[in-house]
GROMACS .gro file of C-alpha atoms in nm:
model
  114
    1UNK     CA    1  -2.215   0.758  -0.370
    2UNK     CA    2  -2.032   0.605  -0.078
    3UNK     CA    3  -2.234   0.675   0.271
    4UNK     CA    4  -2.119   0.656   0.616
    5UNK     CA    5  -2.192   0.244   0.603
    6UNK     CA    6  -1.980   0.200   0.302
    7UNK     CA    7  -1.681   0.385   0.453
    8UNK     CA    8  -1.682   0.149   0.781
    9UNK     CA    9  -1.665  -0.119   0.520
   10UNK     CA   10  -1.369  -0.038   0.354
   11UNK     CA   11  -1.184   0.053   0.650
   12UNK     CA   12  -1.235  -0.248   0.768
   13UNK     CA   13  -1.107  -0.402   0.426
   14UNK     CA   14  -0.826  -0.225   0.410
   15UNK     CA   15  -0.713  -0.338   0.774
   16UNK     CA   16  -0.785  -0.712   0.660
   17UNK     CA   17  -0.922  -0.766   0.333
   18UNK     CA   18  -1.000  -1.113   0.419
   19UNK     CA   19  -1.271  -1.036   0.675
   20UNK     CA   20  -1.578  -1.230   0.647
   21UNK     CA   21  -1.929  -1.044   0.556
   22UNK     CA   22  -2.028  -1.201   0.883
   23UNK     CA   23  -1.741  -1.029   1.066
   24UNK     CA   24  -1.829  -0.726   0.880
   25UNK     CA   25  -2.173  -0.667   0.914
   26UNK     CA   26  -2.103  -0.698   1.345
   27UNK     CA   27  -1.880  -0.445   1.341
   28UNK     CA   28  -2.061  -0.192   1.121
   29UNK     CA   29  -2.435  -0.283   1.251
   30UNK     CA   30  -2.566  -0.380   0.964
   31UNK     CA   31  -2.746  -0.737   0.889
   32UNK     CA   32  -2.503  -0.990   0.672
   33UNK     CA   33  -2.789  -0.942   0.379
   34UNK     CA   34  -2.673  -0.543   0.358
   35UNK     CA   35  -2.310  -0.623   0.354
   36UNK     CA   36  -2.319  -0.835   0.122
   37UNK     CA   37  -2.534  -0.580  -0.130
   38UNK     CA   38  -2.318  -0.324  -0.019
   39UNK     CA   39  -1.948  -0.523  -0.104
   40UNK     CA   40  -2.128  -0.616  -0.420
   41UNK     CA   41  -2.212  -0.222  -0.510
   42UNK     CA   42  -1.882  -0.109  -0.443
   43UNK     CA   43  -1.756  -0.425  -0.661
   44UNK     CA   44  -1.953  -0.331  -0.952
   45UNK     CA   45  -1.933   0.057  -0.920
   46UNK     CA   46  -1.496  -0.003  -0.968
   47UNK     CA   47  -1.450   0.143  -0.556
   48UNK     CA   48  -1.361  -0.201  -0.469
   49UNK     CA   49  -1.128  -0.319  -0.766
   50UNK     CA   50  -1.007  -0.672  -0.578
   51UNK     CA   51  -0.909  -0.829  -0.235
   52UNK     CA   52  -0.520  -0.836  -0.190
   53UNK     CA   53  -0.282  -0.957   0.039
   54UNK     CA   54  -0.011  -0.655   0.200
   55UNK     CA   55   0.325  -0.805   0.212
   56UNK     CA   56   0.547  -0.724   0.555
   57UNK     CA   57   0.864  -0.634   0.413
   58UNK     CA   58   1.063  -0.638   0.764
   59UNK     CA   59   1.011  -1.042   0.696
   60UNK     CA   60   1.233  -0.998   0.359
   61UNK     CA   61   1.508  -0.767   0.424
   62UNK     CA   62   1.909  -0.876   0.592
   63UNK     CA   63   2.205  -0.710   0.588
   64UNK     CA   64   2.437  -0.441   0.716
   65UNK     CA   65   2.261  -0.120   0.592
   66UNK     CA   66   2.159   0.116   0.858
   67UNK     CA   67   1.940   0.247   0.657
   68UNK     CA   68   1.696   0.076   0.363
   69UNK     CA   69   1.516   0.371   0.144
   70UNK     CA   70   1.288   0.223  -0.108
   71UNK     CA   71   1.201   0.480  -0.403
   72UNK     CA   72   0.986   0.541  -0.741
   73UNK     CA   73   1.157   0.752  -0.946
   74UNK     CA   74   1.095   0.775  -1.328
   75UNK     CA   75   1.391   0.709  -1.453
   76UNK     CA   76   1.717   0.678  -1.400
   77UNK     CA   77   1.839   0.986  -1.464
   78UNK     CA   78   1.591   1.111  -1.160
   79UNK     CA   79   1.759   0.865  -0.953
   80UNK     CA   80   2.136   1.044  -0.981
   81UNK     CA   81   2.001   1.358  -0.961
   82UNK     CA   82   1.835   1.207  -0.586
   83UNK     CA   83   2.133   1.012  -0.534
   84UNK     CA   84   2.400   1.296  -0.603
   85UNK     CA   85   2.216   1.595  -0.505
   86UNK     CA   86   1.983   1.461  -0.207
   87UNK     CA   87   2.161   1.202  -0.079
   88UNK     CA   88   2.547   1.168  -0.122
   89UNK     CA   89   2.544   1.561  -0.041
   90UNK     CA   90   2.419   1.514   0.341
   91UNK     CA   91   2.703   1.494   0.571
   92UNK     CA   92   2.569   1.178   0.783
   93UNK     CA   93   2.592   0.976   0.474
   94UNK     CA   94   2.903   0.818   0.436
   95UNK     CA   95   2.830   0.567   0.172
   96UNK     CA   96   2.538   0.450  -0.075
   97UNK     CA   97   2.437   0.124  -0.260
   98UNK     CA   98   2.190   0.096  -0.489
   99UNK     CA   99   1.986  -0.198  -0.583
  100UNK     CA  100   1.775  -0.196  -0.853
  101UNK     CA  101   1.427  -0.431  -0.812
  102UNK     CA  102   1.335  -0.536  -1.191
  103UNK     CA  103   0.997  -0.722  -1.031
  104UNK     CA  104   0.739  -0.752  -0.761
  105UNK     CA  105   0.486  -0.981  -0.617
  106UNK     CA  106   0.302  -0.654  -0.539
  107UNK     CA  107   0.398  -0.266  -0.507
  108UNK     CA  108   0.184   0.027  -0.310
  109UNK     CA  109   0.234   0.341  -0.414
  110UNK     CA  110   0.096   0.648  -0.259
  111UNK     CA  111  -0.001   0.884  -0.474
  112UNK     CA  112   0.036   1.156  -0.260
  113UNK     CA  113   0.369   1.139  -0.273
  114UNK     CA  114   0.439   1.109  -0.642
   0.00000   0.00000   0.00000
């Protein structure tokens, strides 16, 4: 069960996952000792699966597109019907290109939105 302490924690780990349990432990109130059982709870218990790095994509993107829409679909079928029937059919949109990404150093997905 994840208390009050444990969701400062991963807040804070999610903001910067390379935040020392030093760094931790001042912001939440707790002594480094408690951190560190905590982080190793949540480790063991699957809430924390691993540390990860977020890549800013703004550093990794040129070109003339006024617009860059990055989307999961499950196949490609569902990508003509967004293309065609989402997309192409809005008036503002002139043109399209499509680029399809066969690999990634690391993708987020929200599952919220799937």
């Amino acid at each position: 069960m994840i208390d009050a302490f444990d969701g400062k924690i991963l807040k804070l780990l999610t903001q910067n996952a390379r935040m020392t349990g030093a760094e931790i432990a001042r912001n939440v109130n707790l002594s480094l000792p408690a951190v560190t059982e905590r982080l190793r709870k949540l480790g063991r218990s699957g809430i924390i699966d691993q540390y990860t790095i977020k890549l800013n994509r703004k550093q990794h993107v040129a070109g003339d597109s006024d617009l860059l829409l990055k989307v999961l679909v499950a196949d490609t079928a569902a990508l003509e019907e967004l293309l065609v029937r989402k997309i192409k059919s809005t008036k503002a949109v002139t043109r399209t290109s499509t680029t399809i990404i066969l690999s990634t150093y690391k993708e987020e997905v929200n599952p919220k939105t799937l």
